[in-house]
mmCIF file of C-alpha atoms in Angstrom:
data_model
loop_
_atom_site.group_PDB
_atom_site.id
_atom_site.type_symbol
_atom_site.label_atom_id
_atom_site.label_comp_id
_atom_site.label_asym_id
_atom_site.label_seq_id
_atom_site.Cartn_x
_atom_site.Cartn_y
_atom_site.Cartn_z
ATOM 1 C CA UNK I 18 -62.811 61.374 2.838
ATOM 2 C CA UNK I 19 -60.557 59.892 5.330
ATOM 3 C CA UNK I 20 -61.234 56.951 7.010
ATOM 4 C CA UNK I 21 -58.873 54.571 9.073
ATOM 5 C CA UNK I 22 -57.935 51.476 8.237
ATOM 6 C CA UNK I 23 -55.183 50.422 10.527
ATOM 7 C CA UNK I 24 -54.433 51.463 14.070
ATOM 8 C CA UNK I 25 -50.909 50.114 15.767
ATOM 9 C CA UNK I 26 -52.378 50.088 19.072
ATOM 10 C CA UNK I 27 -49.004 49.084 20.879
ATOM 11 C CA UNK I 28 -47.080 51.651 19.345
ATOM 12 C CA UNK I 29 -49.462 54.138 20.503
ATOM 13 C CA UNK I 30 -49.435 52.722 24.329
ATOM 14 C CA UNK I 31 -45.320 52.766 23.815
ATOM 15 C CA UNK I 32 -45.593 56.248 23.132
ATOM 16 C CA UNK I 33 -47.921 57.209 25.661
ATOM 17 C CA UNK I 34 -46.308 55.627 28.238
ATOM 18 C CA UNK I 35 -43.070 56.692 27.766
ATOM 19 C CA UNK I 36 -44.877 60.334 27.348
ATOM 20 C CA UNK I 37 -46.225 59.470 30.576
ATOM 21 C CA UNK I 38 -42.853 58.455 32.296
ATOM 22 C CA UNK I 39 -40.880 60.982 31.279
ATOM 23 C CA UNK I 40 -43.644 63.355 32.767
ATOM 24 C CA UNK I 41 -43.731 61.389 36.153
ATOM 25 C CA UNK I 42 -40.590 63.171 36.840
ATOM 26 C CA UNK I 43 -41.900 66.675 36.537
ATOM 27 C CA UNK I 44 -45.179 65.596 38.779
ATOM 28 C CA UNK I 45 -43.248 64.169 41.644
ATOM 29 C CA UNK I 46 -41.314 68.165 41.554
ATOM 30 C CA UNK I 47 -44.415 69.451 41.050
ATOM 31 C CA UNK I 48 -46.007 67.583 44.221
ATOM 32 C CA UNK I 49 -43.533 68.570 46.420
ATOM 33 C CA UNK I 50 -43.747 72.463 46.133
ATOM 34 C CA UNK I 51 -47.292 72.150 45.648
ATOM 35 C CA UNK I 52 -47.204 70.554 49.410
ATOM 36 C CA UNK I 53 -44.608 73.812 50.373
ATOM 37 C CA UNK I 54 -47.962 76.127 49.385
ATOM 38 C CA UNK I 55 -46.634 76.885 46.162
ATOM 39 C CA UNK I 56 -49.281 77.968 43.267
ATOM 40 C CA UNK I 57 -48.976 75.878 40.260
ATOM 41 C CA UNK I 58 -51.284 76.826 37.489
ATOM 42 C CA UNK I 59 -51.589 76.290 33.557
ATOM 43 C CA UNK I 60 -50.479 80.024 33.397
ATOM 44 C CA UNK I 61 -47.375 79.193 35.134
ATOM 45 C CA UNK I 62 -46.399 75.882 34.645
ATOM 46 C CA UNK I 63 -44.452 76.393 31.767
ATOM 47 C CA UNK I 64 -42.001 78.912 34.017
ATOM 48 C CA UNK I 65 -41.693 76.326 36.832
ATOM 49 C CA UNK I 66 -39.152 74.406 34.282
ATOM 50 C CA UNK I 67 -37.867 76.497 31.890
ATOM 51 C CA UNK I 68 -36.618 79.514 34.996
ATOM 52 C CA UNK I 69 -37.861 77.855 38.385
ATOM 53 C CA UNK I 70 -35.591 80.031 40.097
ATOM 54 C CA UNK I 71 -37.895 82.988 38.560
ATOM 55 C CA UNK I 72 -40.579 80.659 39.794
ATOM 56 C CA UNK I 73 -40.197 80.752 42.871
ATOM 57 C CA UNK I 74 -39.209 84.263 43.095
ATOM 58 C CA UNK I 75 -42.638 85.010 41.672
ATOM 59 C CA UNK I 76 -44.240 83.062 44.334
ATOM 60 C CA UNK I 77 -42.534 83.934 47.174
ATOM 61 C CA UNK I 78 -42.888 87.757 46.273
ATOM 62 C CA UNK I 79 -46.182 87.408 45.492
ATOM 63 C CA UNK I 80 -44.896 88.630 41.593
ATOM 64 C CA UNK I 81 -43.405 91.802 42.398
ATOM 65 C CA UNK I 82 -39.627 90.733 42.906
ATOM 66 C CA UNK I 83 -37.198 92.028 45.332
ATOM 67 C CA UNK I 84 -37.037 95.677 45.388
ATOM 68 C CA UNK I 85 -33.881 97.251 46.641
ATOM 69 C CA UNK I 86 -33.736 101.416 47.673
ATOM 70 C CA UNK I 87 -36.387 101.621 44.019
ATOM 71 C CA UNK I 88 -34.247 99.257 41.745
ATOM 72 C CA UNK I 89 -35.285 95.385 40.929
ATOM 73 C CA UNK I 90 -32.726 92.879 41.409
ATOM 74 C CA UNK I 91 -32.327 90.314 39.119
ATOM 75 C CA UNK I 92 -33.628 87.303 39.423
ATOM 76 C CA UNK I 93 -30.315 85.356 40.398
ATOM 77 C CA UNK I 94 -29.210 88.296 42.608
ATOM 78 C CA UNK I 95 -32.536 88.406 44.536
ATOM 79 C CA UNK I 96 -32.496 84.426 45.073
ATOM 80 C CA UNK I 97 -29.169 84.737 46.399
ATOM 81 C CA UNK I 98 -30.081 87.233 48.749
ATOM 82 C CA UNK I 99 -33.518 85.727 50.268
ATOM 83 C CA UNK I 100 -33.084 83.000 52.879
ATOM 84 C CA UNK I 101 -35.142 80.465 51.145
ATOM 85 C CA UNK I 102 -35.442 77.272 52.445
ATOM 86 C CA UNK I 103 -33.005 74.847 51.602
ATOM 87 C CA UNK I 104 -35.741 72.412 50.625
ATOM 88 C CA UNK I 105 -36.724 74.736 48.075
ATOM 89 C CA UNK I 106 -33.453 75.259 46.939
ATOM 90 C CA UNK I 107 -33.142 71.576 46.316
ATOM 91 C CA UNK I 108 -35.861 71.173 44.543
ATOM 92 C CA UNK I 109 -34.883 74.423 42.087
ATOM 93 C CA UNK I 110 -31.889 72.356 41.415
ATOM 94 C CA UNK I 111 -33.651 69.334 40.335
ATOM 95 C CA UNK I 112 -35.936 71.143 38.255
ATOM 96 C CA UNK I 113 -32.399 72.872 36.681
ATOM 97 C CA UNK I 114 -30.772 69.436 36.399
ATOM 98 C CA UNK I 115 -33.997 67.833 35.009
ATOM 99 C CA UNK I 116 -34.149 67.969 31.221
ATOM 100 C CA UNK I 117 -36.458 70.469 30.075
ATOM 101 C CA UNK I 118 -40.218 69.204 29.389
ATOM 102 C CA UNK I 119 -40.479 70.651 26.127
ATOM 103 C CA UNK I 120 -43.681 71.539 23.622
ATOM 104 C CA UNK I 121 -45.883 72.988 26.421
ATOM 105 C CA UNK I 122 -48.406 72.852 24.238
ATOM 106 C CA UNK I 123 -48.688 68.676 24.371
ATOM 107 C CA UNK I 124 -49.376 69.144 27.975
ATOM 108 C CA UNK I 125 -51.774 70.625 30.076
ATOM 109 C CA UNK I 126 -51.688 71.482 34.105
ATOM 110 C CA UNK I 127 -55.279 69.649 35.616
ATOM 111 C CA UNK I 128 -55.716 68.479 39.205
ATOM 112 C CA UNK I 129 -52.418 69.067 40.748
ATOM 113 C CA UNK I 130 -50.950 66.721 37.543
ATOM 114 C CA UNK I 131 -48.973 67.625 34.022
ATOM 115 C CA UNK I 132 -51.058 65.628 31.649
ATOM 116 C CA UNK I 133 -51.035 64.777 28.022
ATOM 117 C CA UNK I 134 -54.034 67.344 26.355
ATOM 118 C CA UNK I 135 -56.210 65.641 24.184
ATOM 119 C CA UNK I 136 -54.971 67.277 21.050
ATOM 120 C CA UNK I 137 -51.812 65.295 21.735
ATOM 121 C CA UNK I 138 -53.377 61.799 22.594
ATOM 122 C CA UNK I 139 -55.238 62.402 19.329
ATOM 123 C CA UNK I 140 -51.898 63.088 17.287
ATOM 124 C CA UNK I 141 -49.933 60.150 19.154
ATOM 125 C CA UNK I 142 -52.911 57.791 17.828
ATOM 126 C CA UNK I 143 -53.172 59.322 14.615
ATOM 127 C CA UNK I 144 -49.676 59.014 13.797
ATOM 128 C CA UNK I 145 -49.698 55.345 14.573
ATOM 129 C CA UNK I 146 -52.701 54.591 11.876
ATOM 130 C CA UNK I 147 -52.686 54.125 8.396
ATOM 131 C CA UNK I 148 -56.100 56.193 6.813
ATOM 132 C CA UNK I 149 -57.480 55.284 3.000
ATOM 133 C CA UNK I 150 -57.743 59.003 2.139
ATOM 134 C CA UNK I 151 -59.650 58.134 -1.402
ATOM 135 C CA UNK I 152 -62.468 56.031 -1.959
ATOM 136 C CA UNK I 153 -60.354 54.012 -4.498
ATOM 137 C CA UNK I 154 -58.285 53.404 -1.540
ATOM 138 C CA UNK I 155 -60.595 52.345 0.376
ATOM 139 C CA UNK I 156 -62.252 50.261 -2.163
ATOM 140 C CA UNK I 157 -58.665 48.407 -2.705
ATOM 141 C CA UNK I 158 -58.201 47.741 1.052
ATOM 142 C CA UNK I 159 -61.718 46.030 1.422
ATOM 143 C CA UNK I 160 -60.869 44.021 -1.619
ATOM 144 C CA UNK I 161 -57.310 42.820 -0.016
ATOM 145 C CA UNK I 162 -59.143 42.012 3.079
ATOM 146 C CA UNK I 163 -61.754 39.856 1.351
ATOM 147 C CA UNK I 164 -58.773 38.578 -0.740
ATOM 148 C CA UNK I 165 -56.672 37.896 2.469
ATOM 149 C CA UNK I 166 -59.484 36.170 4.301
ATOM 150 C CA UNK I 167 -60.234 33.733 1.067
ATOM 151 C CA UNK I 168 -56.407 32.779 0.918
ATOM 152 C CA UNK I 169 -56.363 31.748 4.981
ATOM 153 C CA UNK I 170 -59.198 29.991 4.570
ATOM 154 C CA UNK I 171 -57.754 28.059 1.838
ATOM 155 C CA UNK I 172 -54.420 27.623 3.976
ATOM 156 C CA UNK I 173 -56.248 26.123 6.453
ATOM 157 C CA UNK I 174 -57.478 23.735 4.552
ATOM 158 C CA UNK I 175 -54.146 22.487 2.343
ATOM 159 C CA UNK I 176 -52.817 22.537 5.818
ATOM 160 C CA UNK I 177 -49.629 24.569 5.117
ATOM 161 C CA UNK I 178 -47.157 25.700 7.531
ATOM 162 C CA UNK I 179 -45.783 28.656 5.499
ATOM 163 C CA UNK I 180 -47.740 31.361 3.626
ATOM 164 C CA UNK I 181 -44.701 31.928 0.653
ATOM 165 C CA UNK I 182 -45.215 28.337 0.019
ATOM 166 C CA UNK I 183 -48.894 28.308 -0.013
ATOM 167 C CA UNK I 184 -48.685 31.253 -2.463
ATOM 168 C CA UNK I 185 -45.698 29.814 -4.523
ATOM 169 C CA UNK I 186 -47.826 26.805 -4.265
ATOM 170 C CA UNK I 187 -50.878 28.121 -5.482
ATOM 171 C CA UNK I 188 -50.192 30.490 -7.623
ATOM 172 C CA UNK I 189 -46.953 29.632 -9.300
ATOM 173 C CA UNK I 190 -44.424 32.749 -7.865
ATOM 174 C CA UNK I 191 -41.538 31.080 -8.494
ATOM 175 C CA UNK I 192 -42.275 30.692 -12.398
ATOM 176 C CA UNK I 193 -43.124 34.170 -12.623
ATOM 177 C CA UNK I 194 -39.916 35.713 -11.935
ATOM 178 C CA UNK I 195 -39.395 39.186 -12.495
ATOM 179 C CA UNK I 196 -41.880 39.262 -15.563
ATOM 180 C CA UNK I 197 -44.144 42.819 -15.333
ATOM 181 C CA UNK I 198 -46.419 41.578 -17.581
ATOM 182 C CA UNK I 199 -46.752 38.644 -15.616
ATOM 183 C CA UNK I 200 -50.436 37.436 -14.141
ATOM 184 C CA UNK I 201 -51.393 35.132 -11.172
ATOM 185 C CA UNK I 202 -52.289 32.256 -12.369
ATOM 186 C CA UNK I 203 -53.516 29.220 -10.797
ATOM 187 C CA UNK I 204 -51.582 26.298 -9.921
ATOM 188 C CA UNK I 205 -53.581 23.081 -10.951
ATOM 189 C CA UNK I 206 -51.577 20.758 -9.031
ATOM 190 C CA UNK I 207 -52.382 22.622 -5.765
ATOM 191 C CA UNK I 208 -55.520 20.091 -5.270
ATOM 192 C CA UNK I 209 -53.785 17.293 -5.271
ATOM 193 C CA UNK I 210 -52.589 18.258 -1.509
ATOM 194 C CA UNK I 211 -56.924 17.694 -0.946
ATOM 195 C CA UNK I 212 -56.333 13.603 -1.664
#
């Protein structure tokens, strides 16, 4: 049994966002050779920023590299030697400057975008909520809710300003000091605050 109980929904817009950001870098990059005819692909994305000088040796070879009298040049070697346009060029040097996008598998290539695959959306929530994993669990968290709504409804109505006084009020706190056999134990006083 797991069920959730708590779900930081800000932290897990923060983290999608800044997932988001950070990946609105690689997109623009991505747009541009996309617009030079280059083929951009799940299979290939990954390549595009870990080697995108292998990249777009693949591409403009059509995969099979620059031959030379029966031997393959290396990758380096072969971009060096091709008259690519300096465009291109540029934009292999971004993608080399750019810090590398990394855990490929928290991303996914759809509709011309990098996007965050659903697997990771669902571990970015998950990691910002709290789950009762026992029935005991969940049994105490009901009870603190009931518990919790009781004591604001009380607050309300002693009017106070500050929940540690309404509890020290109510319940004594400061008297029961560090005590562990120590119980909660009503205040009697605290109705006087009703006159």
């Amino acid at each position: 049994m797991k069920q959730a109980i708590f779900k930081c929904n800000s932290s897990i817009e923060r983290v999608k966002k800044d997932a988001l950001d950070r990946i609105k870098i690689y997109n623009d990059l991505i747009q541009i050779l996309v617009n030079k005819g280059f083929k951009i692909t799940n299979e290939n994305i990954e390549m595009v920023f870990s080697n995108p000088k292998e990249y777009v040796l693949d591409q403009l070879t059509n995969g099979t590299g620059v031959v030379i009298n029966g031997i393959k040049v290396n990758v380096i070697k072969a971009f060096e030697l091709l008259e690519i346009p300096h465009e291109i060029i540029k934009i292999v040097n971004e993608l080399e400057s750019t810090p590398m996008l990394y855990g490929f598998d928290r991303y996914t290539y759809e509709n011309g975008s990098i996007v965050l695959t659903t697997a990771e959306v669902k571990r970015i929530e998950e990691s910002a909520t709290i789950f009762a994993e026992t029935s005991e669990q969940l049994e105490v968290w009901n009870k603190l809710n009931e518990v919790a709504s009781t004591l604001n409804s009380i607050s309300n109505k002693l009017k106070f300003n500050n929940d540690l006084q309404f509890l020290s009020a109510c319940f004594g706190f400061n008297s029961m000091g560090n005590n562990p056999n120590a119980t909660f134990k009503t205040d009697p006083n605290i109705i006087n605050r009703l006159k």
